[in-house]
Amino acid sequence: MLSHLYNQIKSQSSISEKLEVLRNDKSFRKFFVQFIFAIFMAFFLFYLITRAFSLELGFGHLTSRAGFGISHTFLVDYTSNNSRWDAYFTGVINTIRVSLVGIILATILGVLMGLARLSKNFLVNRIAAGYVEFIRNTPLLVQIIFWQLVLLQLPQISNALTFGGISVWSNRGILLPFINTIQNGSLWVLVLLIGLVISLVIRSYSSKYKEENVNFISPNILSLITFLIIALAGYFILGIDLYTDVPVLEVNQYGTYIQSGGFALTPEFAAILFALVLYTGTFITEIVRGSIQSLPKGQTEAAQALGLSNYQRITLIILPQALRSIIPPLTNQYLNLTKNSSLSVAIAYPDVFMVSRTIMNNAGHALPMLSLILITFLCLSLVISLFMNLLNKRVTRIGA
Amino acid sequence: MLNYRKKFIIVISLLFSMLILFACSEEESTTESSTSGSNTLATIIDRGELVCGVNDNLTGFGVINSAGEFEGFDIDYCKAVAAAILGDSSKVEYVPLTASARFEALAAEEIDILIRNTTWTASRDRDLGNDFTAPTFYDGQGMMVKASSGYDSIESMAGATVCVLQGTTTELNLDDRFTGSGIAYTPLTFETNDPLQAAYEEGRCDGWTTDKSGLASKRAGFSNPSDHVVLAETLSKEPLGPLTRDNDSELYDVVQWVVFGMMQAEESGISSSNVSSMAANPTDPGMARLLGVGFDGGEPTDFGFGIPVDFMQNVISQVGNYGEVYDKHLVPLGLTREGSLNAQWTEGGLIYAPPFR
């Protein structure tokens, strides 16, 4: 206690004795070390902040005309006449696109491979083990460039495969037939997504209600009807006109081959996607395997004793329990995948990082741009964490 | 009680650190201002080495050769500056940089000067806080296509996919040319040259655009150069040259006048083979001023660069004059000087040095 220490110091007559008291006091020694450390940290932070303010801050330059093209635009119509903000937003959309598709595919791959690793079938088991051991932690950048070079081996556009006019396969991209709309397509997709969320919420509430009122309409049917009503309302209000978008390969008057239409999988998008999915999939495989193996063997035996089929045993008994220990490390993998998508800068996929670097090169202001990138990735991470925490809360509920 | 003491200690230590922070803030700010107006020339002389940001992947301009050494047109300018300041052209540390990382490296003082086939533009000069010394090579953006494609002009490339390097003026010129003329195109933007070259060779893109010198360099590296043609059209002006940080006048002046000195040496007929005899016996006062020697028994002229007055002797004897450097690195790529912008002004080009007076 400080007053105690003060009295002790006061009771000593000479300076050297007073110092001796201080030196022997344990709490003062601790305080002194922390104090020195705090001073160093304060200086360091102060230095960094003054350096930062000596550079120009602000986002004013982002309203200027961008002046550069972006090869992959998805959901947004971007041209070089748009502002740099629009270019940045296009990059954000591209990052979200590759991360979202990557997360979904990596989860499917990881769960299947995780189950396969536990399979008693020798071949299935070995394939899954080989996949994990070969691909796990080979540098991701190398994998991305590898996939890009592999996909460039597809036929050149002048020799593209067309499969009788329904699809175009070349190293400019794989175009698949696709159902498209003439107008308001992306708005309708948004409406469908909102409808999906609403119907899931209704399903969750109505199933609780049904527990008490047995005669109530089935929650599944209720949510399906809700979804259909929202989808159809959107269809008519937005004037959606669906048609089959068949990809075409044509030659213009100058002899340039142009492929267009359909759902396009470009080599750049496919390379970053394959690499992210295969890389993250190995870690998810091991998470799934470990979580299942950590369950008591009695669970499997009990399921078998009850006469459940293998499929029922996995989907009703094993996976729901394993999910409790799967989800926290799985969240880390999702965050990693999102972060790793910025490596696409190496292979011409215009994600948020790549677009920002172009802007930084054209206009300077590196520090605000880097902060903006950090904030963007932070937001993506927080959204992923939020969803995963909600899911985690749900699966950890006893008796859920 | 223990909890209270802990809190107390934390508060006290925070208060103390704040106090010291404010007490020292004045001193801090004075050191700040002295570093921002820094004298890189003095730093280089103290260090005994020049740190030069370069390209390591552009044959003729800056590339690592089979012996593992940097060589090229831009590399020779690093050597020339080192020879001028330190008297030894080998005292250079080369820092290979990508196009998109180069200005950050210069601004962050990782390098002293940047000599990496960099185009002089207004926004780079002002916004990015650089100072361009003088163009060493007048380039223009071109477009390389496969000979078999039949393209003969930019207009004929409607709908084409074009490979371009990220973070370059090239990317912006490309868009100006295509979008400005209402020609549809898809840019495919790469960060480094190797994946770009792979994509071009595999036919992922129809054209490859960069400075014409760069295209000539890459074309010369293909197994069969005649399969590729560089279109005649020039998309933009691309004056390339060394640059320093803003407000670094001492070094800026030295680099600028080394560049001019090499041009003047060529104009005056001084080369690495005759520089020692010329210095011993200058034929006119102008030559004596350039080489930092007295004319007819007089005192040598000191321009006050803060480096030895005979710096151009070291530059010319160790590196050569402008024509020698050009012939050594750029002529093998097929970039002839006659009739181009890079001829001496006396022969209709733009290579023109202000007077050494």
Short mmCIF file of N, CA, C and O in Angstrom, two decimals, chain A residues 1-2 27 31 34-35 38-39 42-43 46-47 50-51 54 56 65-72 80-81 148-149 152-153 156-157 171-173 252 254-258 266-268 345-349 353-355 357-358 360-366, chain B residues 1 5 8-9 12-13 16-17 20-21 24-25 28 32 35 98-101 103-104 123-124 127-128 146 149 151 155-161 166-168 171-172 175-176 179 185-192 195 198-199 201-206:
data_model
loop_
_atom_site.label_atom_id
_atom_site.label_comp_id
_atom_site.label_asym_id
_atom_site.label_seq_id
_atom_site.Cartn_x
_atom_site.Cartn_y
_atom_site.Cartn_z
N MET A 1 0.82 -1.21 0.00
CA MET A 1 0.00 0.00 0.00
C MET A 1 0.86 1.25 0.00
O MET A 1 1.91 1.31 0.61
N LEU A 2 0.40 2.26 -0.72
CA LEU A 2 1.26 3.41 -0.98
C LEU A 2 1.56 4.23 0.28
O LEU A 2 2.69 4.68 0.48
N SER A 27 6.10 -4.15 -4.80
CA SER A 27 5.09 -3.49 -5.62
C SER A 27 5.68 -2.28 -6.34
O SER A 27 5.33 -1.99 -7.48
N PHE A 31 5.80 -1.64 -10.33
CA PHE A 31 5.28 -0.38 -10.86
C PHE A 31 6.33 0.30 -11.74
O PHE A 31 6.04 0.78 -12.83
N GLN A 34 6.68 -1.35 -15.18
CA GLN A 34 5.53 -1.04 -16.02
C GLN A 34 5.54 0.41 -16.47
O GLN A 34 5.18 0.73 -17.60
N PHE A 35 6.02 1.26 -15.59
CA PHE A 35 6.07 2.68 -15.89
C PHE A 35 7.01 2.95 -17.07
O PHE A 35 6.66 3.64 -18.03
N ALA A 38 5.46 1.74 -20.18
CA ALA A 38 4.39 2.63 -20.64
C ALA A 38 4.97 3.85 -21.33
O ALA A 38 4.45 4.29 -22.36
N ILE A 39 6.09 4.35 -20.82
CA ILE A 39 6.71 5.52 -21.44
C ILE A 39 7.17 5.17 -22.86
O ILE A 39 6.91 5.90 -23.82
N ALA A 42 4.24 4.94 -25.12
CA ALA A 42 3.67 6.24 -25.41
C ALA A 42 4.51 6.97 -26.46
O ALA A 42 3.98 7.53 -27.41
N PHE A 43 5.82 6.91 -26.32
CA PHE A 43 6.69 7.55 -27.30
C PHE A 43 6.49 6.95 -28.68
O PHE A 43 6.41 7.65 -29.68
N PHE A 46 3.22 7.95 -30.14
CA PHE A 46 3.26 9.36 -30.50
C PHE A 46 4.02 9.55 -31.81
O PHE A 46 3.59 10.27 -32.70
N TYR A 47 5.15 8.83 -31.92
CA TYR A 47 5.96 8.92 -33.14
C TYR A 47 5.13 8.48 -34.35
O TYR A 47 5.06 9.17 -35.36
N THR A 50 2.36 11.08 -35.20
CA THR A 50 2.85 12.30 -35.85
C THR A 50 3.30 12.01 -37.27
O THR A 50 3.07 12.81 -38.17
N ARG A 51 3.93 10.83 -37.48
CA ARG A 51 4.32 10.46 -38.84
C ARG A 51 3.09 10.36 -39.73
O ARG A 51 3.09 10.81 -40.86
N SER A 54 1.72 13.66 -40.73
CA SER A 54 2.53 14.42 -41.66
C SER A 54 2.22 14.01 -43.10
O SER A 54 2.49 14.74 -44.04
N GLU A 56 -0.65 13.06 -46.02
CA GLU A 56 -1.96 13.66 -46.24
C GLU A 56 -3.07 12.64 -45.99
O GLU A 56 -3.04 11.54 -46.51
N ARG A 65 -12.69 10.90 -61.23
CA ARG A 65 -12.91 9.85 -62.22
C ARG A 65 -11.81 8.79 -62.09
O ARG A 65 -10.63 9.12 -61.94
N ALA A 66 -12.22 7.52 -62.15
CA ALA A 66 -11.25 6.45 -61.95
C ALA A 66 -10.27 6.36 -63.12
O ALA A 66 -9.07 6.36 -62.93
N GLY A 67 -10.79 6.27 -64.33
CA GLY A 67 -9.91 6.29 -65.50
C GLY A 67 -9.24 4.98 -65.83
O GLY A 67 -8.42 4.92 -66.73
N PHE A 68 -9.55 3.92 -65.10
CA PHE A 68 -9.00 2.61 -65.47
C PHE A 68 -10.13 1.58 -65.50
O PHE A 68 -11.13 1.73 -64.80
N GLY A 69 -9.97 0.59 -66.35
CA GLY A 69 -11.00 -0.44 -66.48
C GLY A 69 -10.79 -1.54 -65.46
O GLY A 69 -9.71 -1.72 -64.92
N ILE A 70 -11.86 -2.28 -65.18
CA ILE A 70 -11.78 -3.44 -64.28
C ILE A 70 -12.31 -4.64 -65.04
O ILE A 70 -13.41 -4.57 -65.62
N SER A 71 -11.54 -5.72 -65.06
CA SER A 71 -11.89 -6.83 -65.94
C SER A 71 -13.10 -7.62 -65.44
O SER A 71 -13.85 -8.16 -66.23
N HIS A 72 -13.25 -7.73 -64.10
CA HIS A 72 -14.36 -8.51 -63.57
C HIS A 72 -15.33 -7.58 -62.85
O HIS A 72 -14.98 -7.02 -61.81
N SER A 80 -14.83 2.97 -66.78
CA SER A 80 -13.74 3.83 -66.33
C SER A 80 -14.19 5.26 -66.07
O SER A 80 -13.47 6.05 -65.50
N ASN A 81 -15.43 5.62 -66.52
CA ASN A 81 -15.93 6.97 -66.26
C ASN A 81 -16.50 7.12 -64.85
O ASN A 81 -16.77 8.23 -64.42
N GLN A 148 -3.83 -20.92 -62.07
CA GLN A 148 -3.97 -20.01 -63.20
C GLN A 148 -3.28 -20.60 -64.43
O GLN A 148 -3.84 -20.60 -65.53
N LEU A 149 -2.06 -21.12 -64.22
CA LEU A 149 -1.32 -21.68 -65.36
C LEU A 149 -2.03 -22.90 -65.92
O LEU A 149 -2.07 -23.12 -67.13
N LEU A 152 -4.95 -21.76 -67.98
CA LEU A 152 -4.55 -21.15 -69.25
C LEU A 152 -4.30 -22.22 -70.31
O LEU A 152 -4.17 -21.90 -71.49
N GLN A 153 -4.20 -23.48 -69.90
CA GLN A 153 -3.98 -24.56 -70.87
C GLN A 153 -5.27 -24.97 -71.57
O GLN A 153 -5.24 -25.81 -72.47
N GLN A 156 -7.30 -22.09 -76.76
CA GLN A 156 -7.38 -20.66 -77.01
C GLN A 156 -8.72 -20.34 -77.64
O GLN A 156 -9.38 -21.21 -78.19
N ILE A 157 -9.09 -19.06 -77.59
CA ILE A 157 -10.46 -18.70 -77.96
C ILE A 157 -10.77 -19.04 -79.41
O ILE A 157 -11.91 -19.40 -79.75
N ASN A 171 -9.64 -20.53 -72.76
CA ASN A 171 -8.89 -19.99 -71.62
C ASN A 171 -9.24 -18.53 -71.35
O ASN A 171 -8.61 -17.88 -70.55
N ARG A 172 -10.25 -17.99 -72.05
CA ARG A 172 -10.79 -16.69 -71.66
C ARG A 172 -11.89 -16.87 -70.61
O ARG A 172 -12.37 -15.91 -70.04
N GLY A 173 -12.32 -18.12 -70.44
CA GLY A 173 -13.36 -18.35 -69.46
C GLY A 173 -14.26 -19.50 -69.91
O GLY A 173 -14.35 -19.81 -71.09
N ASN A 252 -15.98 -10.69 -84.74
CA ASN A 252 -16.43 -9.41 -85.29
C ASN A 252 -15.72 -9.09 -86.60
O ASN A 252 -14.89 -9.87 -87.08
N TYR A 254 -13.35 -7.34 -87.47
CA TYR A 254 -11.90 -7.21 -87.50
C TYR A 254 -11.21 -8.56 -87.25
O TYR A 254 -10.00 -8.62 -87.18
N GLY A 255 -12.01 -9.58 -87.03
CA GLY A 255 -11.42 -10.90 -86.80
C GLY A 255 -11.14 -11.18 -85.34
O GLY A 255 -10.42 -12.12 -85.02
N THR A 256 -11.69 -10.37 -84.43
CA THR A 256 -11.51 -10.63 -83.00
C THR A 256 -12.59 -11.60 -82.54
O THR A 256 -13.77 -11.38 -82.78
N TYR A 257 -12.16 -12.67 -81.88
CA TYR A 257 -13.13 -13.61 -81.31
C TYR A 257 -13.67 -13.02 -80.02
O TYR A 257 -12.90 -12.54 -79.19
N ILE A 258 -14.97 -13.03 -79.87
CA ILE A 258 -15.57 -12.51 -78.65
C ILE A 258 -16.53 -13.56 -78.10
O ILE A 258 -17.38 -14.09 -78.84
N THR A 266 -14.21 -17.16 -65.22
CA THR A 266 -12.95 -16.78 -65.86
C THR A 266 -11.80 -17.53 -65.20
O THR A 266 -11.91 -17.96 -64.05
N PRO A 267 -10.69 -17.70 -65.91
CA PRO A 267 -9.56 -18.41 -65.31
C PRO A 267 -9.07 -17.75 -64.03
O PRO A 267 -8.66 -18.44 -63.10
N GLU A 268 -9.14 -16.41 -63.98
CA GLU A 268 -8.64 -15.72 -62.78
C GLU A 268 -9.53 -16.03 -61.58
O GLU A 268 -9.03 -16.39 -60.52
N VAL A 345 -4.31 -10.59 -56.04
CA VAL A 345 -3.59 -9.51 -56.71
C VAL A 345 -2.52 -10.09 -57.65
O VAL A 345 -2.16 -9.48 -58.64
N ALA A 346 -2.07 -11.31 -57.36
CA ALA A 346 -1.00 -11.90 -58.18
C ALA A 346 -1.48 -12.34 -59.55
O ALA A 346 -0.69 -12.46 -60.47
N ILE A 347 -2.77 -12.60 -59.71
CA ILE A 347 -3.22 -13.20 -60.97
C ILE A 347 -4.33 -12.42 -61.62
O ILE A 347 -5.18 -12.98 -62.29
N ALA A 348 -4.35 -11.12 -61.46
CA ALA A 348 -5.25 -10.27 -62.24
C ALA A 348 -6.72 -10.44 -61.89
O ALA A 348 -7.57 -10.14 -62.71
N TYR A 349 -7.04 -10.92 -60.69
CA TYR A 349 -8.44 -10.88 -60.26
C TYR A 349 -8.61 -9.61 -59.44
O TYR A 349 -7.96 -9.44 -58.41
N PHE A 353 -8.21 -5.27 -52.70
CA PHE A 353 -6.82 -4.91 -52.48
C PHE A 353 -6.17 -4.45 -53.77
O PHE A 353 -5.46 -3.45 -53.82
N MET A 354 -6.44 -5.18 -54.85
CA MET A 354 -5.83 -4.85 -56.12
C MET A 354 -6.33 -3.50 -56.64
O MET A 354 -5.53 -2.66 -57.08
N VAL A 355 -7.64 -3.29 -56.56
CA VAL A 355 -8.20 -2.02 -57.03
C VAL A 355 -7.63 -0.86 -56.20
O VAL A 355 -7.25 0.18 -56.73
N ARG A 357 -4.78 -0.73 -54.70
CA ARG A 357 -3.39 -0.47 -55.05
C ARG A 357 -3.30 0.34 -56.33
O ARG A 357 -2.44 1.21 -56.46
N THR A 358 -4.19 0.06 -57.28
CA THR A 358 -4.20 0.86 -58.50
C THR A 358 -4.53 2.31 -58.17
O THR A 358 -3.88 3.23 -58.66
N MET A 360 -4.09 3.83 -55.33
CA MET A 360 -2.95 4.41 -54.61
C MET A 360 -1.86 4.84 -55.57
O MET A 360 -1.22 5.86 -55.39
N ASN A 361 -1.65 4.03 -56.61
CA ASN A 361 -0.61 4.37 -57.57
C ASN A 361 -0.98 5.57 -58.41
O ASN A 361 -0.12 6.33 -58.82
N ASN A 362 -2.26 5.72 -58.70
CA ASN A 362 -2.67 6.83 -59.54
C ASN A 362 -2.75 8.12 -58.74
O ASN A 362 -2.50 9.19 -59.28
N ALA A 363 -3.14 8.02 -57.48
CA ALA A 363 -3.48 9.24 -56.74
C ALA A 363 -2.71 9.41 -55.45
O ALA A 363 -2.89 10.42 -54.77
N GLY A 364 -1.86 8.47 -55.07
CA GLY A 364 -1.17 8.60 -53.81
C GLY A 364 -2.12 8.35 -52.64
O GLY A 364 -3.02 7.51 -52.75
N HIS A 365 -1.94 9.07 -51.54
CA HIS A 365 -2.78 8.93 -50.35
C HIS A 365 -2.81 7.47 -49.89
O HIS A 365 -3.87 6.88 -49.71
N ALA A 366 -1.64 6.88 -49.72
CA ALA A 366 -1.57 5.46 -49.39
C ALA A 366 -2.18 5.17 -48.03
O ALA A 366 -2.88 4.18 -47.86
N MET B 1 -8.52 -4.14 -1.56
CA MET B 1 -7.39 -3.23 -1.35
C MET B 1 -6.35 -3.39 -2.44
O MET B 1 -5.85 -2.45 -3.03
N ARG B 5 -5.05 -0.74 -5.37
CA ARG B 5 -3.67 -0.35 -5.61
C ARG B 5 -3.30 -0.54 -7.09
O ARG B 5 -2.64 0.29 -7.70
N PHE B 8 -4.68 2.20 -9.02
CA PHE B 8 -3.94 3.42 -8.73
C PHE B 8 -2.65 3.46 -9.54
O PHE B 8 -2.32 4.46 -10.17
N ILE B 9 -1.96 2.33 -9.56
CA ILE B 9 -0.68 2.27 -10.28
C ILE B 9 -0.89 2.52 -11.77
O ILE B 9 -0.16 3.28 -12.40
N ILE B 12 -1.62 6.21 -12.33
CA ILE B 12 -0.41 7.01 -12.14
C ILE B 12 0.52 6.86 -13.33
O ILE B 12 1.03 7.84 -13.89
N SER B 13 0.71 5.62 -13.77
CA SER B 13 1.67 5.43 -14.86
C SER B 13 1.15 6.06 -16.14
O SER B 13 1.91 6.65 -16.91
N PHE B 16 1.72 9.83 -15.84
CA PHE B 16 3.13 10.15 -16.02
C PHE B 16 3.50 10.11 -17.50
O PHE B 16 4.19 11.00 -18.00
N SER B 17 3.04 9.07 -18.18
CA SER B 17 3.44 8.95 -19.58
C SER B 17 2.84 10.07 -20.40
O SER B 17 3.48 10.62 -21.30
N ILE B 20 4.93 13.19 -19.78
CA ILE B 20 6.20 13.18 -20.50
C ILE B 20 5.96 13.39 -21.99
O ILE B 20 6.70 14.09 -22.67
N LEU B 21 4.86 12.83 -22.46
CA LEU B 21 4.52 12.97 -23.86
C LEU B 21 4.34 14.44 -24.23
O LEU B 21 4.88 14.92 -25.22
N CYS B 24 7.60 16.47 -24.03
CA CYS B 24 8.57 16.23 -25.09
C CYS B 24 8.03 16.56 -26.47
O CYS B 24 8.74 16.46 -27.45
N SER B 25 6.74 16.92 -26.54
CA SER B 25 6.15 17.06 -27.87
C SER B 25 6.85 18.15 -28.66
O SER B 25 7.03 18.05 -29.86
N GLU B 28 10.07 16.78 -29.99
CA GLU B 28 9.74 15.84 -31.06
C GLU B 28 9.50 16.57 -32.38
O GLU B 28 10.00 16.19 -33.42
N GLU B 32 11.17 16.29 -36.10
CA GLU B 32 10.34 15.98 -37.26
C GLU B 32 10.71 16.84 -38.45
O GLU B 32 10.98 16.38 -39.53
N THR B 35 13.93 16.12 -40.15
CA THR B 35 14.03 14.94 -41.00
C THR B 35 13.28 15.12 -42.31
O THR B 35 13.67 14.59 -43.32
N THR B 98 8.51 -3.56 -57.64
CA THR B 98 7.43 -3.70 -58.62
C THR B 98 6.93 -2.30 -58.98
O THR B 98 7.17 -1.34 -58.25
N ALA B 99 6.21 -2.23 -60.10
CA ALA B 99 5.71 -0.94 -60.54
C ALA B 99 4.83 -0.31 -59.47
O ALA B 99 4.86 0.89 -59.23
N SER B 100 4.03 -1.15 -58.79
CA SER B 100 3.07 -0.58 -57.85
C SER B 100 3.70 -0.25 -56.50
O SER B 100 3.12 0.47 -55.71
N ALA B 101 4.88 -0.78 -56.20
CA ALA B 101 5.48 -0.53 -54.88
C ALA B 101 6.53 0.57 -54.93
O ALA B 101 7.03 0.98 -53.89
N PHE B 103 6.79 3.90 -55.63
CA PHE B 103 6.71 5.24 -55.05
C PHE B 103 6.64 5.17 -53.54
O PHE B 103 7.16 6.04 -52.84
N GLU B 104 5.98 4.13 -53.02
CA GLU B 104 5.94 3.95 -51.57
C GLU B 104 7.34 3.74 -51.03
O GLU B 104 7.70 4.27 -49.98
N SER B 123 0.84 14.29 -61.85
CA SER B 123 0.34 13.82 -60.56
C SER B 123 1.44 13.11 -59.79
O SER B 123 1.51 13.20 -58.57
N ARG B 124 2.32 12.40 -60.51
CA ARG B 124 3.42 11.74 -59.81
C ARG B 124 4.39 12.76 -59.25
O ARG B 124 4.98 12.58 -58.19
N ASP B 127 1.44 15.07 -56.58
CA ASP B 127 0.65 14.31 -55.60
C ASP B 127 1.49 13.30 -54.84
O ASP B 127 1.32 13.11 -53.64
N LEU B 128 2.34 12.58 -55.56
CA LEU B 128 3.07 11.50 -54.93
C LEU B 128 4.35 11.99 -54.26
O LEU B 128 5.09 11.20 -53.70
N LYS B 146 -0.07 -10.67 -81.56
CA LYS B 146 0.50 -11.80 -82.30
C LYS B 146 0.39 -11.50 -83.79
O LYS B 146 -0.64 -10.97 -84.25
N SER B 149 -2.67 -12.62 -85.62
CA SER B 149 -3.99 -12.09 -85.29
C SER B 149 -4.52 -11.15 -86.37
O SER B 149 -5.73 -10.96 -86.49
N TYR B 151 -4.19 -7.93 -86.53
CA TYR B 151 -4.47 -6.56 -86.09
C TYR B 151 -3.46 -5.61 -86.72
O TYR B 151 -2.26 -5.91 -86.76
N GLU B 155 -7.90 0.67 -83.65
CA GLU B 155 -9.31 0.59 -84.05
C GLU B 155 -9.72 -0.84 -84.39
O GLU B 155 -10.84 -1.25 -84.13
N SER B 156 -8.79 -1.61 -84.98
CA SER B 156 -9.14 -2.98 -85.37
C SER B 156 -9.22 -3.90 -84.16
O SER B 156 -9.58 -5.07 -84.30
N MET B 157 -8.88 -3.41 -82.96
CA MET B 157 -8.87 -4.28 -81.78
C MET B 157 -10.17 -4.21 -80.98
O MET B 157 -10.20 -4.60 -79.81
N ALA B 158 -11.25 -3.73 -81.60
CA ALA B 158 -12.53 -3.63 -80.88
C ALA B 158 -12.91 -4.98 -80.28
O ALA B 158 -12.85 -6.00 -80.95
N GLY B 159 -13.27 -4.96 -79.01
CA GLY B 159 -13.69 -6.19 -78.34
C GLY B 159 -12.55 -7.04 -77.82
O GLY B 159 -12.78 -8.09 -77.24
N ALA B 160 -11.33 -6.58 -78.00
CA ALA B 160 -10.19 -7.40 -77.61
C ALA B 160 -9.94 -7.33 -76.10
O ALA B 160 -10.40 -6.41 -75.42
N THR B 161 -9.21 -8.32 -75.60
CA THR B 161 -8.74 -8.30 -74.21
C THR B 161 -7.28 -7.88 -74.23
O THR B 161 -6.50 -8.40 -75.03
N GLN B 166 -0.34 -3.47 -63.60
CA GLN B 166 -1.09 -2.67 -62.63
C GLN B 166 -0.27 -1.50 -62.12
O GLN B 166 0.94 -1.56 -62.00
N GLY B 167 -0.99 -0.42 -61.83
CA GLY B 167 -0.34 0.72 -61.17
C GLY B 167 0.62 1.44 -62.07
O GLY B 167 1.62 1.96 -61.63
N THR B 168 0.34 1.47 -63.36
CA THR B 168 1.21 2.18 -64.28
C THR B 168 0.38 3.22 -65.01
O THR B 168 -0.83 3.13 -65.08
N GLU B 171 -1.83 1.75 -67.82
CA GLU B 171 -3.20 1.31 -67.57
C GLU B 171 -4.18 2.45 -67.88
O GLU B 171 -5.24 2.23 -68.46
N LEU B 172 -3.78 3.68 -67.48
CA LEU B 172 -4.66 4.83 -67.69
C LEU B 172 -4.67 5.28 -69.15
O LEU B 172 -5.73 5.61 -69.70
N ASP B 175 -6.87 3.01 -71.19
CA ASP B 175 -8.29 3.31 -71.07
C ASP B 175 -8.65 4.60 -71.80
O ASP B 175 -9.68 4.68 -72.45
N ASP B 176 -7.77 5.60 -71.72
CA ASP B 176 -8.03 6.85 -72.45
C ASP B 176 -8.18 6.58 -73.94
O ASP B 176 -9.08 7.10 -74.60
N THR B 179 -11.51 3.73 -74.36
CA THR B 179 -12.79 4.32 -73.94
C THR B 179 -13.00 5.68 -74.59
O THR B 179 -14.11 6.02 -74.98
N TYR B 185 -13.30 -2.84 -74.93
CA TYR B 185 -12.14 -3.71 -74.67
C TYR B 185 -12.25 -4.19 -73.23
O TYR B 185 -13.01 -3.65 -72.43
N THR B 186 -11.49 -5.23 -72.90
CA THR B 186 -11.41 -5.71 -71.53
C THR B 186 -9.96 -5.62 -71.08
O THR B 186 -9.10 -6.22 -71.71
N PRO B 187 -9.67 -4.87 -70.01
CA PRO B 187 -8.30 -4.86 -69.51
C PRO B 187 -8.09 -6.03 -68.55
O PRO B 187 -9.00 -6.39 -67.80
N LEU B 188 -6.93 -6.64 -68.62
CA LEU B 188 -6.60 -7.68 -67.65
C LEU B 188 -5.34 -7.20 -66.96
O LEU B 188 -4.29 -7.09 -67.57
N THR B 189 -5.46 -6.88 -65.67
CA THR B 189 -4.42 -6.12 -64.99
C THR B 189 -3.59 -7.03 -64.10
O THR B 189 -4.13 -7.62 -63.16
N PHE B 190 -2.31 -7.12 -64.36
CA PHE B 190 -1.42 -7.98 -63.59
C PHE B 190 -0.49 -7.13 -62.74
O PHE B 190 -0.17 -6.00 -63.09
N GLU B 191 -0.05 -7.72 -61.62
CA GLU B 191 0.85 -6.97 -60.76
C GLU B 191 2.29 -7.12 -61.21
O GLU B 191 3.09 -6.21 -61.07
N THR B 192 2.65 -8.27 -61.74
CA THR B 192 4.04 -8.49 -62.17
C THR B 192 4.05 -9.02 -63.60
O THR B 192 3.04 -9.50 -64.11
N PRO B 195 3.38 -13.52 -64.74
CA PRO B 195 2.05 -14.06 -65.08
C PRO B 195 1.43 -13.35 -66.27
O PRO B 195 0.68 -13.98 -67.03
N ALA B 198 2.84 -14.98 -69.34
CA ALA B 198 2.23 -16.31 -69.52
C ALA B 198 0.84 -16.17 -70.12
O ALA B 198 0.47 -16.89 -71.05
N ALA B 199 0.06 -15.21 -69.61
CA ALA B 199 -1.29 -15.02 -70.10
C ALA B 199 -1.29 -14.58 -71.55
O ALA B 199 -2.10 -15.04 -72.36
N GLU B 201 1.11 -15.17 -73.82
CA GLU B 201 1.58 -16.26 -74.68
C GLU B 201 0.52 -17.32 -74.87
O GLU B 201 0.43 -17.93 -75.93
N GLU B 202 -0.29 -17.55 -73.82
CA GLU B 202 -1.32 -18.59 -73.91
C GLU B 202 -2.57 -18.07 -74.60
O GLU B 202 -3.56 -18.79 -74.71
N GLY B 203 -2.57 -16.83 -75.02
CA GLY B 203 -3.72 -16.30 -75.74
C GLY B 203 -4.86 -15.86 -74.84
O GLY B 203 -5.98 -15.70 -75.30
N ARG B 204 -4.58 -15.67 -73.53
CA ARG B 204 -5.63 -15.17 -72.64
C ARG B 204 -6.00 -13.74 -73.03
O ARG B 204 -7.12 -13.32 -72.87
N CYS B 205 -5.02 -13.00 -73.54
CA CYS B 205 -5.33 -11.65 -74.03
C CYS B 205 -4.83 -11.51 -75.46
O CYS B 205 -3.89 -12.19 -75.88
N ASP B 206 -5.45 -10.59 -76.19
CA ASP B 206 -5.11 -10.39 -77.59
C ASP B 206 -3.90 -9.47 -77.74
O ASP B 206 -3.15 -9.58 -78.70
#
